[in-house]
């Protein structure tokens, strides 16, 4: 692409929108294309920082007329690379949150992060179906399905959507729900949204809760086999008021971590119980008696502290991810998790599925992760010394779980590999629909 062509599209976008428009080569452009996952690089022909939904619509019309594709970025947590055949639209300024306490709903702009929703809802003693990282964008997470640390109790975030404001491919702003456009509403709630339009705002149901009994227990690597076997048995009997995951972590020597955890390989049991602290303590007791944890953070917490359960990174990182849904957890699963202790992989996580995650909502959506037993999620940090080899290491590790695989992946946690496993999560009828 020549500089004249780049300038031309930038000028067209600048005249059509009220927000900022940046061309390659400027510091502002570099700042806008940078996302949370810095392993994914973007080089769009231009970036539009939209002021509102009308700006998004105008940018779509200009891009279409000029023969460009469109990419969308809020936080860049789940990004895939964008090149100079596309215009990037940043939705970060669409950052309004409105709480209707009477209706128990939140109207959430496309640039809003989950922590903003949790903070706004907490004023009314309400909660929201946030992901494990509350720094992630609420809309993008929800379009992919949305697997919350409370998922077994509340279901997928996509199940709680009432309506969307969307910019369609022809550059029109419209409102949709199950009554106005049932087909599109179905597809957006779990299908990722990207092929159907740009969601600029959504209305979601809020949760009648302001606290949760939750946190995590960190165990020494020597205790990992014992704890994993016990967790496998324990999760077979927990009620759907309990959501839990377990992860083998290679922790960095980060001063932000507790001294006892810095630079160690540990097993992290994550736990969340929706209900009384007394009942939460009782349900967790079998796991607390298995081994002495290094640190135990499980306690009653406000919904605004939901991120402390998983303790996901808060600073941008170069990460490569892989995901897979499992139909069961066997001895081979445990062996595969433990085998990662000697690999340059930051996280090997198993999330318990089931409960409300298995049930279709009143208005069905296109979430492809239902009726699986566990969600496996692998994360590697692409440090320069291992970046070239890391994709192969992750793929080989993923193959160790083949015996227990459900042969599909959940869109939010599928990672940056092939999308074939995600597509396998939809039946032929659903894919055609």
C-alpha positions as a Markdown table, in Angstrom:
| # | Residue | x | y | z |
|---|---|---|---|---|
| 1 | Unk | 0.0 | 0.0 | 0.0 |
| 2 | Unk | 1.4 | 3.4 | -0.9 |
| 3 | Unk | 1.6 | 6.4 | 1.5 |
| 4 | Unk | -0.9 | 8.2 | -0.8 |
| 5 | Unk | -3.4 | 5.5 | -0.5 |
| 6 | Unk | -2.9 | 5.4 | 3.3 |
| 7 | Unk | -3.4 | 9.2 | 3.5 |
| 8 | Unk | -6.4 | 9.0 | 1.3 |
| 9 | Unk | -8.3 | 6.5 | 3.5 |
| 10 | Unk | -7.2 | 8.4 | 6.6 |
| 11 | Unk | -8.6 | 11.6 | 5.2 |
| 12 | Unk | -11.9 | 9.9 | 4.3 |
| 13 | Unk | -12.3 | 8.5 | 7.8 |
| 14 | Unk | -11.3 | 11.9 | 9.4 |
| 15 | Unk | -14.0 | 13.7 | 7.4 |
| 16 | Unk | -16.7 | 11.1 | 8.2 |
| 17 | Unk | -16.1 | 10.7 | 12.0 |
| 18 | Unk | -15.8 | 12.9 | 15.0 |
| 19 | Unk | -13.3 | 10.7 | 16.8 |
| 20 | Unk | -9.6 | 10.6 | 16.3 |
| 21 | Unk | -8.1 | 9.0 | 13.2 |
| 22 | Unk | -4.5 | 7.8 | 13.2 |
| 23 | Unk | -2.2 | 6.7 | 10.3 |
| 24 | Unk | 0.8 | 4.3 | 10.6 |
| 25 | Unk | 4.0 | 6.0 | 11.8 |
| 26 | Unk | 2.5 | 8.1 | 14.6 |
| 27 | Unk | 2.9 | 7.5 | 18.3 |
| 28 | Unk | -0.9 | 7.7 | 18.7 |
| 29 | Unk | -1.4 | 4.9 | 16.1 |
| 30 | Unk | 1.1 | 2.7 | 17.9 |
| 31 | Unk | -0.7 | 3.3 | 21.2 |
| 32 | Unk | -4.1 | 2.5 | 19.8 |
| 33 | Unk | -3.1 | -0.8 | 18.0 |
| 34 | Unk | -1.3 | -2.1 | 21.1 |
| 35 | Unk | -3.5 | -4.6 | 23.0 |
| 36 | Unk | -3.3 | -6.6 | 26.2 |
| 37 | Unk | -1.7 | -9.6 | 24.3 |
| 38 | Unk | 1.5 | -8.0 | 22.9 |
| 39 | Unk | 2.4 | -11.2 | 21.1 |
| 40 | Unk | -0.3 | -10.3 | 18.6 |
| 41 | Unk | 0.8 | -7.4 | 16.3 |
| 42 | Unk | -1.5 | -5.2 | 14.3 |
| 43 | Unk | -0.8 | -3.1 | 11.2 |
| 44 | Unk | -4.2 | -1.8 | 10.0 |
| 45 | Unk | -4.3 | 0.9 | 7.3 |
| 46 | Unk | -5.7 | 3.3 | 9.8 |
| 47 | Unk | -7.2 | 3.4 | 13.3 |
| 48 | Unk | -10.5 | 5.2 | 14.1 |
| 49 | Unk | -11.1 | 5.9 | 17.8 |
| 50 | Unk | -14.9 | 6.1 | 17.7 |
| 51 | Unk | -16.7 | 8.7 | 19.9 |
| 52 | Unk | -20.0 | 6.9 | 19.6 |
| 53 | Unk | -22.0 | 4.3 | 17.6 |
| 54 | Unk | -22.5 | 6.8 | 14.8 |
| 55 | Unk | -18.8 | 7.0 | 14.4 |
| 56 | Unk | -18.5 | 3.3 | 14.2 |
| 57 | Unk | -21.2 | 3.2 | 11.5 |
| 58 | Unk | -19.5 | 6.0 | 9.5 |
| 59 | Unk | -16.2 | 4.1 | 9.7 |
| 60 | Unk | -17.8 | 0.9 | 8.5 |
| 61 | Unk | -19.4 | 2.7 | 5.5 |
| 62 | Unk | -16.1 | 4.4 | 4.5 |
| 63 | Unk | -14.1 | 1.1 | 4.8 |
| 64 | Unk | -16.7 | -0.8 | 2.7 |
| 65 | Unk | -16.7 | 1.9 | 0.0 |
| 66 | Unk | -12.9 | 1.9 | -0.1 |
| 67 | Unk | -12.6 | -1.9 | -0.2 |
| 68 | Unk | -11.2 | -2.4 | 3.3 |
| 69 | Unk | -12.1 | -4.9 | 5.9 |
| 70 | Unk | -12.9 | -3.9 | 9.5 |
| 71 | Unk | -11.4 | -5.0 | 12.8 |
| 72 | Unk | -12.6 | -4.0 | 16.2 |
| 73 | Unk | -10.5 | -3.5 | 19.4 |
| 74 | Unk | -11.6 | -2.7 | 22.9 |
| 75 | Unk | -8.8 | -4.1 | 25.2 |
| 76 | Unk | -7.1 | -6.6 | 22.9 |
| 77 | Unk | -7.3 | -9.6 | 25.3 |
| 78 | Unk | -8.6 | -12.0 | 22.7 |
| 79 | Unk | -7.1 | -10.3 | 19.6 |
| 80 | Unk | -6.1 | -11.8 | 16.3 |
| 81 | Unk | -3.6 | -10.0 | 14.1 |
| 82 | Unk | -4.9 | -7.3 | 11.7 |
| 83 | Unk | -3.0 | -6.2 | 8.6 |
| 84 | Unk | -3.2 | -3.2 | 6.2 |
| 85 | Unk | -6.2 | -4.6 | 4.3 |
| 86 | Unk | -8.3 | -3.5 | 7.3 |
| 87 | Unk | -9.4 | -0.4 | 9.2 |
| 88 | Unk | -9.2 | -0.9 | 13.0 |
| 89 | Unk | -12.1 | 0.7 | 15.0 |
| 90 | Unk | -11.2 | 1.3 | 18.7 |
| 91 | Unk | -14.3 | 1.3 | 20.9 |
| 92 | Unk | -12.5 | 2.3 | 24.1 |
| 93 | Unk | -14.4 | 5.7 | 24.3 |
| 94 | Unk | -17.8 | 3.9 | 24.3 |
| 95 | Unk | -17.3 | 3.6 | 28.0 |
| 96 | Unk | -20.7 | 4.5 | 29.6 |
| 97 | Unk | -22.3 | 2.1 | 32.1 |
| 98 | Unk | -25.9 | 2.7 | 33.3 |
| 99 | Unk | -27.5 | 0.7 | 36.1 |
| 100 | Unk | -31.2 | 0.2 | 36.3 |
| 101 | Unk | -31.5 | -1.1 | 39.8 |
| 102 | Unk | -35.3 | -1.7 | 39.6 |
| 103 | Unk | -35.0 | -3.8 | 36.4 |
| 104 | Unk | -31.7 | -5.2 | 37.6 |
| 105 | Unk | -30.0 | -4.5 | 34.3 |
| 106 | Unk | -26.8 | -2.8 | 33.1 |
| 107 | Unk | -26.4 | -0.9 | 29.8 |
| 108 | Unk | -22.8 | -1.4 | 28.9 |
| 109 | Unk | -20.8 | 0.3 | 26.1 |
| 110 | Unk | -18.4 | -1.6 | 23.9 |
| 111 | Unk | -15.3 | 0.0 | 25.5 |
| 112 | Unk | -16.3 | -0.9 | 29.1 |
| 113 | Unk | -14.2 | -3.3 | 31.2 |
| 114 | Unk | -15.8 | -5.7 | 33.6 |
| 115 | Unk | -14.4 | -4.0 | 36.7 |
| 116 | Unk | -16.4 | -0.8 | 35.7 |
| 117 | Unk | -19.6 | -2.9 | 35.6 |
| 118 | Unk | -18.9 | -4.6 | 38.9 |
| 119 | Unk | -18.1 | -1.3 | 40.6 |
| 120 | Unk | -21.3 | 0.4 | 39.3 |
| 121 | Unk | -23.5 | -2.5 | 40.1 |
| 122 | Unk | -22.1 | -2.9 | 43.7 |
| 123 | Unk | -23.6 | 0.5 | 44.6 |
| 124 | Unk | -27.0 | -1.3 | 44.4 |
| 125 | Unk | -25.8 | -4.6 | 46.0 |
| 126 | Unk | -25.9 | -6.2 | 42.6 |
| 127 | Unk | -23.2 | -8.3 | 40.7 |
| 128 | Unk | -22.3 | -9.0 | 37.1 |
| 129 | Unk | -21.2 | -12.1 | 35.1 |
| 130 | Unk | -17.6 | -11.0 | 34.8 |
| 131 | Unk | -14.8 | -13.1 | 33.6 |
| 132 | Unk | -11.8 | -14.1 | 35.7 |
| 133 | Unk | -10.0 | -11.0 | 34.5 |
| 134 | Unk | -12.1 | -7.9 | 35.3 |
| 135 | Unk | -9.7 | -5.9 | 33.1 |
| 136 | Unk | -11.2 | -7.6 | 30.0 |
| 137 | Unk | -13.8 | -5.9 | 27.8 |
| 138 | Unk | -17.3 | -6.8 | 28.9 |
| 139 | Unk | -18.9 | -6.9 | 25.4 |
| 140 | Unk | -16.3 | -9.0 | 23.6 |
| 141 | Unk | -16.2 | -11.5 | 26.4 |
| 142 | Unk | -19.9 | -11.8 | 26.4 |
| 143 | Unk | -20.2 | -12.3 | 22.6 |
| 144 | Unk | -17.8 | -15.3 | 22.9 |
| 145 | Unk | -20.0 | -16.8 | 25.5 |
| 146 | Unk | -18.5 | -15.6 | 28.8 |
| 147 | Unk | -17.3 | -18.2 | 31.3 |
| 148 | Unk | -17.4 | -16.6 | 34.7 |
| 149 | Unk | -15.7 | -17.8 | 37.9 |
| 150 | Unk | -19.3 | -18.1 | 39.0 |
| 151 | Unk | -20.4 | -19.9 | 35.8 |
| 152 | Unk | -21.8 | -23.1 | 37.3 |
| 153 | Unk | -24.2 | -21.0 | 39.3 |
| 154 | Unk | -25.1 | -18.2 | 36.9 |
| 155 | Unk | -24.5 | -19.8 | 33.5 |
| 156 | Unk | -22.7 | -18.1 | 30.6 |
| 157 | Unk | -22.7 | -14.3 | 30.4 |
| 158 | Unk | -24.2 | -14.5 | 26.9 |
| 159 | Unk | -27.3 | -16.1 | 28.5 |
| 160 | Unk | -27.9 | -12.9 | 30.4 |
| 161 | Unk | -28.1 | -10.5 | 27.5 |
| 162 | Unk | -31.4 | -8.7 | 26.9 |
| 163 | Unk | -30.5 | -6.7 | 23.8 |
| 164 | Unk | -27.7 | -5.3 | 21.6 |
| 165 | Unk | -27.1 | -2.1 | 19.8 |
| 166 | Unk | -25.2 | -3.1 | 16.7 |
| 167 | Unk | -23.7 | -1.6 | 13.6 |
| 168 | Unk | -24.5 | -3.9 | 10.7 |
| 169 | Unk | -22.2 | -4.5 | 7.7 |
| 170 | Unk | -24.0 | -1.8 | 5.6 |
| 171 | Unk | -23.2 | 0.8 | 8.3 |
| 172 | Unk | -26.6 | 1.1 | 10.0 |
| 173 | Unk | -27.1 | 1.4 | 13.8 |
| 174 | Unk | -29.9 | -0.7 | 15.0 |
| 175 | Unk | -31.2 | -2.3 | 18.3 |
| 176 | Unk | -31.9 | -6.0 | 18.3 |
| 177 | Unk | -33.3 | -8.5 | 20.8 |
| 178 | Unk | -35.1 | -11.9 | 20.6 |
| 179 | Unk | -38.3 | -10.3 | 19.3 |
| 180 | Unk | -36.9 | -7.8 | 16.7 |
| 181 | Unk | -34.3 | -10.2 | 15.1 |
| 182 | Unk | -34.3 | -13.5 | 16.8 |
| 183 | Unk | -31.8 | -15.1 | 14.4 |
| 184 | Unk | -29.1 | -12.4 | 14.8 |
| 185 | Unk | -29.7 | -12.2 | 18.5 |
| 186 | Unk | -29.1 | -16.0 | 18.7 |
| 187 | Unk | -25.9 | -15.9 | 16.7 |
| 188 | Unk | -24.3 | -13.0 | 18.6 |
| 189 | Unk | -24.7 | -14.7 | 22.0 |
| 190 | Unk | -21.8 | -17.1 | 21.7 |
| 191 | Unk | -20.9 | -16.8 | 18.1 |
| 192 | Unk | -18.3 | -14.1 | 18.7 |
| 193 | Unk | -20.1 | -11.4 | 16.8 |
| 194 | Unk | -17.3 | -10.6 | 14.3 |
| 195 | Unk | -19.0 | -11.9 | 11.2 |
| 196 | Unk | -22.3 | -10.3 | 11.9 |
| 197 | Unk | -21.6 | -6.7 | 12.8 |
| 198 | Unk | -20.1 | -4.5 | 15.6 |
| 199 | Unk | -21.8 | -4.4 | 18.9 |
| 200 | Unk | -21.6 | -0.9 | 20.4 |
| 201 | Unk | -23.7 | -1.5 | 23.5 |
| 202 | Unk | -25.5 | -4.3 | 25.3 |
| 203 | Unk | -28.1 | -4.6 | 28.0 |
| 204 | Unk | -27.5 | -7.5 | 30.5 |
| 205 | Unk | -29.2 | -8.8 | 33.5 |
| 206 | Unk | -27.4 | -8.2 | 36.8 |
| 207 | Unk | -27.1 | -10.7 | 39.6 |
| 208 | Unk | -28.9 | -10.4 | 42.9 |
| 209 | Unk | -25.7 | -10.8 | 44.9 |
| 210 | Unk | -23.0 | -8.5 | 46.3 |
| 211 | Unk | -20.7 | -10.9 | 48.0 |
| 212 | Unk | -19.2 | -14.4 | 47.2 |
| 213 | Unk | -17.3 | -16.8 | 49.4 |
| 214 | Unk | -14.3 | -17.4 | 47.3 |
| 215 | Unk | -10.5 | -17.1 | 46.7 |
| 216 | Unk | -7.7 | -19.6 | 46.1 |
| 217 | Unk | -5.4 | -22.1 | 47.8 |
| 218 | Unk | -1.8 | -22.4 | 46.6 |
| 219 | Unk | -0.1 | -25.8 | 47.1 |
| 220 | Unk | 3.5 | -26.8 | 46.7 |
| 221 | Unk | 4.4 | -28.8 | 43.6 |
| 222 | Unk | 5.2 | -31.8 | 45.8 |
| 223 | Unk | 1.5 | -31.9 | 46.9 |
| 224 | Unk | 0.1 | -31.4 | 43.4 |
| 225 | Unk | -0.5 | -35.1 | 42.6 |
| 226 | Unk | -2.4 | -35.6 | 45.9 |
| 227 | Unk | -4.4 | -32.4 | 45.5 |
| 228 | Unk | -5.3 | -33.1 | 41.8 |
| 229 | Unk | -6.5 | -36.6 | 42.6 |
| 230 | Unk | -8.6 | -35.3 | 45.5 |
| 231 | Unk | -10.0 | -32.4 | 43.4 |
| 232 | Unk | -11.0 | -34.9 | 40.7 |
| 233 | Unk | -13.1 | -36.9 | 43.2 |
| 234 | Unk | -14.4 | -33.8 | 45.1 |
| 235 | Unk | -15.8 | -32.0 | 42.0 |
| 236 | Unk | -18.1 | -35.0 | 41.2 |
| 237 | Unk | -20.2 | -34.1 | 44.2 |
| 238 | Unk | -20.1 | -30.3 | 44.6 |
| 239 | Unk | -23.5 | -28.5 | 44.0 |
| 240 | Unk | -23.9 | -25.9 | 41.3 |
| 241 | Unk | -23.5 | -23.2 | 44.0 |
| 242 | Unk | -19.8 | -24.0 | 43.6 |
| 243 | Unk | -17.6 | -23.0 | 40.7 |
| 244 | Unk | -14.0 | -24.1 | 40.8 |
| 245 | Unk | -10.8 | -24.6 | 38.7 |
| 246 | Unk | -7.3 | -25.8 | 39.3 |
| 247 | Unk | -4.1 | -24.7 | 37.6 |
| 248 | Unk | -0.5 | -25.6 | 37.5 |
| 249 | Unk | 1.3 | -22.3 | 37.5 |
| 250 | Unk | 4.9 | -21.3 | 36.8 |
| 251 | Unk | 5.0 | -18.0 | 38.6 |
| 252 | Unk | 7.6 | -15.3 | 37.8 |
| 253 | Unk | 9.8 | -13.6 | 40.4 |
| 254 | Unk | 7.4 | -10.7 | 40.4 |
| 255 | Unk | 7.6 | -8.3 | 43.4 |
| 256 | Unk | 3.8 | -7.9 | 43.1 |
| 257 | Unk | 3.4 | -11.6 | 44.2 |
| 258 | Unk | 3.5 | -12.7 | 47.8 |
| 259 | Unk | 7.1 | -13.6 | 48.8 |
| 260 | Unk | 6.1 | -17.2 | 49.3 |
| 261 | Unk | 5.0 | -17.5 | 45.6 |
| 262 | Unk | 7.7 | -15.7 | 43.7 |
| 263 | Unk | 9.5 | -17.8 | 41.1 |
| 264 | Unk | 7.8 | -21.0 | 42.2 |
| 265 | Unk | 5.8 | -23.7 | 40.4 |
| 266 | Unk | 2.6 | -24.3 | 42.3 |
| 267 | Unk | -0.9 | -25.7 | 42.1 |
| 268 | Unk | -3.6 | -23.1 | 42.4 |
| 269 | Unk | -7.1 | -24.3 | 43.5 |
| 270 | Unk | -9.7 | -21.6 | 42.7 |
| 271 | Unk | -13.0 | -21.6 | 44.5 |
| 272 | Unk | -16.3 | -19.6 | 44.5 |
| 273 | Unk | -19.4 | -20.4 | 46.4 |
| 274 | Unk | -22.6 | -18.4 | 46.0 |
| 275 | Unk | -24.4 | -18.7 | 49.3 |
| 276 | Unk | -23.5 | -18.4 | 53.0 |
| 277 | Unk | -19.9 | -18.5 | 54.2 |
| 278 | Unk | -20.8 | -21.3 | 56.6 |
| 279 | Unk | -22.0 | -23.5 | 53.7 |
| 280 | Unk | -19.0 | -22.4 | 51.6 |
| 281 | Unk | -16.6 | -23.5 | 54.3 |
| 282 | Unk | -18.4 | -26.8 | 54.7 |
| 283 | Unk | -18.2 | -27.6 | 51.0 |
| 284 | Unk | -14.5 | -26.7 | 50.8 |
| 285 | Unk | -13.5 | -28.5 | 53.9 |
| 286 | Unk | -12.5 | -31.8 | 52.1 |
| 287 | Unk | -10.0 | -30.0 | 50.0 |
| 288 | Unk | -8.6 | -28.0 | 52.9 |
| 289 | Unk | -7.7 | -31.2 | 54.7 |
| 290 | Unk | -5.8 | -32.7 | 51.8 |
| 291 | Unk | -2.5 | -30.8 | 52.2 |
| 292 | Unk | -1.2 | -27.7 | 53.9 |
| 293 | Unk | -1.5 | -24.8 | 51.5 |
| 294 | Unk | 1.3 | -22.2 | 51.0 |
| 295 | Unk | -1.3 | -19.5 | 51.0 |
| 296 | Unk | -5.1 | -19.7 | 51.5 |
| 297 | Unk | -7.1 | -16.6 | 50.4 |
| 298 | Unk | -10.6 | -18.1 | 50.5 |
| 299 | Unk | -13.0 | -15.8 | 52.4 |
| 300 | Unk | -16.1 | -13.7 | 52.0 |
| 301 | Unk | -15.4 | -11.0 | 49.4 |
| 302 | Unk | -17.3 | -8.3 | 47.6 |
| 303 | Unk | -18.2 | -9.0 | 44.0 |
| 304 | Unk | -15.9 | -6.1 | 43.1 |
| 305 | Unk | -13.0 | -8.3 | 44.2 |
| 306 | Unk | -13.9 | -11.2 | 41.8 |
| 307 | Unk | -10.6 | -10.9 | 40.0 |
| 308 | Unk | -8.7 | -12.0 | 43.1 |
| 309 | Unk | -10.1 | -15.6 | 42.7 |
| 310 | Unk | -7.9 | -16.4 | 39.6 |
| 311 | Unk | -5.4 | -13.6 | 40.1 |
| 312 | Unk | -4.9 | -13.2 | 36.3 |
| 313 | Unk | -2.1 | -10.9 | 35.1 |
| 314 | Unk | -3.1 | -7.2 | 35.0 |
| 315 | Unk | -0.2 | -5.9 | 32.8 |
| 316 | Unk | 0.1 | -6.6 | 29.1 |
| 317 | Unk | 2.0 | -9.8 | 28.2 |
| 318 | Unk | 3.1 | -11.7 | 25.0 |
| 319 | Unk | 1.0 | -14.8 | 25.4 |
| 320 | Unk | 0.2 | -17.8 | 23.2 |
| 321 | Unk | -2.8 | -19.8 | 24.2 |
| 322 | Unk | -4.5 | -23.1 | 23.5 |
| 323 | Unk | -7.9 | -24.4 | 24.6 |
| 324 | Unk | -9.8 | -27.7 | 24.6 |
| 325 | Unk | -13.0 | -29.0 | 26.2 |
| 326 | Unk | -12.8 | -32.4 | 28.0 |
| 327 | Unk | -15.5 | -35.0 | 28.3 |
| 328 | Unk | -14.0 | -36.4 | 31.5 |
| 329 | Unk | -11.0 | -36.2 | 33.9 |
| 330 | Unk | -9.0 | -39.4 | 34.2 |
| 331 | Unk | -5.6 | -40.5 | 35.5 |
| 332 | Unk | -4.3 | -39.5 | 32.1 |
| 333 | Unk | -5.6 | -36.0 | 32.5 |
| 334 | Unk | -3.7 | -35.7 | 35.8 |
| 335 | Unk | -0.6 | -37.1 | 34.3 |
| 336 | Unk | -0.8 | -34.6 | 31.5 |
| 337 | Unk | -1.2 | -31.7 | 33.8 |
| 338 | Unk | 1.7 | -32.7 | 36.0 |
| 339 | Unk | 3.9 | -33.3 | 32.9 |
| 340 | Unk | 3.9 | -29.6 | 32.3 |
| 341 | Unk | 5.9 | -29.0 | 35.4 |
| 342 | Unk | 9.0 | -29.4 | 33.2 |
| 343 | Unk | 7.8 | -27.3 | 30.3 |
| 344 | Unk | 8.1 | -23.6 | 29.6 |
| 345 | Unk | 4.3 | -23.1 | 30.0 |
| 346 | Unk | 2.9 | -20.5 | 32.4 |
| 347 | Unk | -0.5 | -22.0 | 33.1 |
| 348 | Unk | -2.3 | -25.4 | 32.7 |
| 349 | Unk | -5.8 | -24.9 | 33.9 |
| 350 | Unk | -8.8 | -27.1 | 34.3 |
| 351 | Unk | -12.2 | -25.4 | 34.9 |
| 352 | Unk | -15.1 | -27.5 | 36.1 |
| 353 | Unk | -18.1 | -27.1 | 33.8 |
| 354 | Unk | -21.7 | -28.3 | 34.4 |
| 355 | Unk | -24.4 | -26.9 | 36.5 |
| 356 | Unk | -26.0 | -23.8 | 35.0 |
| 357 | Unk | -23.5 | -23.9 | 32.1 |
| 358 | Unk | -25.3 | -27.0 | 30.8 |
| 359 | Unk | -28.7 | -25.4 | 30.7 |
| 360 | Unk | -30.0 | -23.5 | 27.7 |
| 361 | Unk | -31.5 | -20.1 | 28.7 |
| 362 | Unk | -35.1 | -19.1 | 28.1 |
| 363 | Unk | -34.0 | -17.5 | 24.9 |
| 364 | Unk | -31.4 | -19.9 | 23.4 |
| 365 | Unk | -28.0 | -18.6 | 22.2 |
| 366 | Unk | -25.2 | -20.0 | 20.2 |
| 367 | Unk | -22.7 | -20.8 | 23.0 |
| 368 | Unk | -20.7 | -23.9 | 21.9 |
| 369 | Unk | -19.3 | -24.9 | 25.2 |
| 370 | Unk | -22.3 | -26.6 | 26.9 |
| 371 | Unk | -22.4 | -30.3 | 28.1 |
| 372 | Unk | -18.7 | -30.6 | 28.6 |
| 373 | Unk | -17.1 | -31.7 | 31.8 |
| 374 | Unk | -14.0 | -29.5 | 31.9 |
| 375 | Unk | -12.4 | -26.7 | 30.0 |
| 376 | Unk | -8.6 | -27.0 | 29.6 |
| 377 | Unk | -6.7 | -23.8 | 29.0 |
| 378 | Unk | -3.0 | -23.5 | 28.3 |
| 379 | Unk | -1.0 | -20.2 | 28.4 |
| 380 | Unk | 2.6 | -19.7 | 27.4 |
| 381 | Unk | 4.4 | -16.4 | 27.9 |
| 382 | Unk | 6.4 | -15.8 | 24.7 |
| 383 | Unk | 9.7 | -14.6 | 26.2 |
| 384 | Unk | 12.3 | -14.0 | 23.4 |
| 385 | Unk | 14.3 | -17.1 | 24.3 |
| 386 | Unk | 11.4 | -19.5 | 23.9 |
| 387 | Unk | 9.0 | -17.6 | 21.6 |
| 388 | Unk | 9.8 | -19.5 | 18.4 |
| 389 | Unk | 9.4 | -22.9 | 20.0 |
| 390 | Unk | 6.4 | -22.1 | 22.3 |
| 391 | Unk | 3.6 | -22.8 | 19.8 |
| 392 | Unk | 5.0 | -26.3 | 19.2 |
| 393 | Unk | 5.4 | -26.9 | 22.9 |
| 394 | Unk | 1.8 | -25.9 | 23.5 |
| 395 | Unk | 0.4 | -28.0 | 20.7 |
| 396 | Unk | 2.4 | -31.1 | 21.9 |
| 397 | Unk | 1.1 | -30.5 | 25.5 |
| 398 | Unk | -2.5 | -30.2 | 24.2 |
| 399 | Unk | -2.1 | -33.5 | 22.4 |
| 400 | Unk | -1.5 | -35.2 | 25.8 |
| 401 | Unk | -5.1 | -34.6 | 26.7 |
| 402 | Unk | -6.5 | -36.3 | 23.5 |
| 403 | Unk | -7.8 | -39.4 | 25.3 |
| 404 | Unk | -10.2 | -37.3 | 27.4 |
| 405 | Unk | -11.0 | -34.7 | 24.7 |
| 406 | Unk | -14.5 | -33.7 | 23.7 |
| 407 | Unk | -13.0 | -32.7 | 20.4 |
| 408 | Unk | -14.1 | -29.1 | 20.6 |
| 409 | Unk | -13.2 | -25.8 | 22.2 |
| 410 | Unk | -15.0 | -23.0 | 23.9 |
| 411 | Unk | -14.6 | -19.8 | 21.9 |
| 412 | Unk | -13.5 | -17.5 | 24.7 |
| 413 | Unk | -10.8 | -19.9 | 25.8 |
| 414 | Unk | -9.8 | -21.5 | 22.5 |
| 415 | Unk | -6.6 | -19.6 | 22.3 |
| 416 | Unk | -4.6 | -18.5 | 19.3 |
| 417 | Unk | -4.4 | -21.8 | 17.5 |
| 418 | Unk | -6.7 | -23.4 | 14.9 |
| 419 | Unk | -10.4 | -22.4 | 15.0 |
| 420 | Unk | -11.4 | -25.9 | 13.9 |
| 421 | Unk | -12.0 | -27.0 | 17.5 |
| 422 | Unk | -14.3 | -24.0 | 18.0 |
| 423 | Unk | -16.3 | -24.8 | 14.9 |
| 424 | Unk | -16.7 | -28.4 | 16.1 |
| 425 | Unk | -18.6 | -27.0 | 19.1 |
| 426 | Unk | -21.5 | -26.3 | 16.9 |
| 427 | Unk | -23.7 | -28.9 | 15.3 |
| 428 | Unk | -24.1 | -29.0 | 11.5 |
| 429 | Unk | -27.6 | -27.4 | 12.0 |
| 430 | Unk | -26.2 | -24.7 | 14.2 |
| 431 | Unk | -23.3 | -23.9 | 11.8 |
| 432 | Unk | -25.7 | -23.6 | 8.9 |
| 433 | Unk | -28.1 | -21.4 | 11.0 |
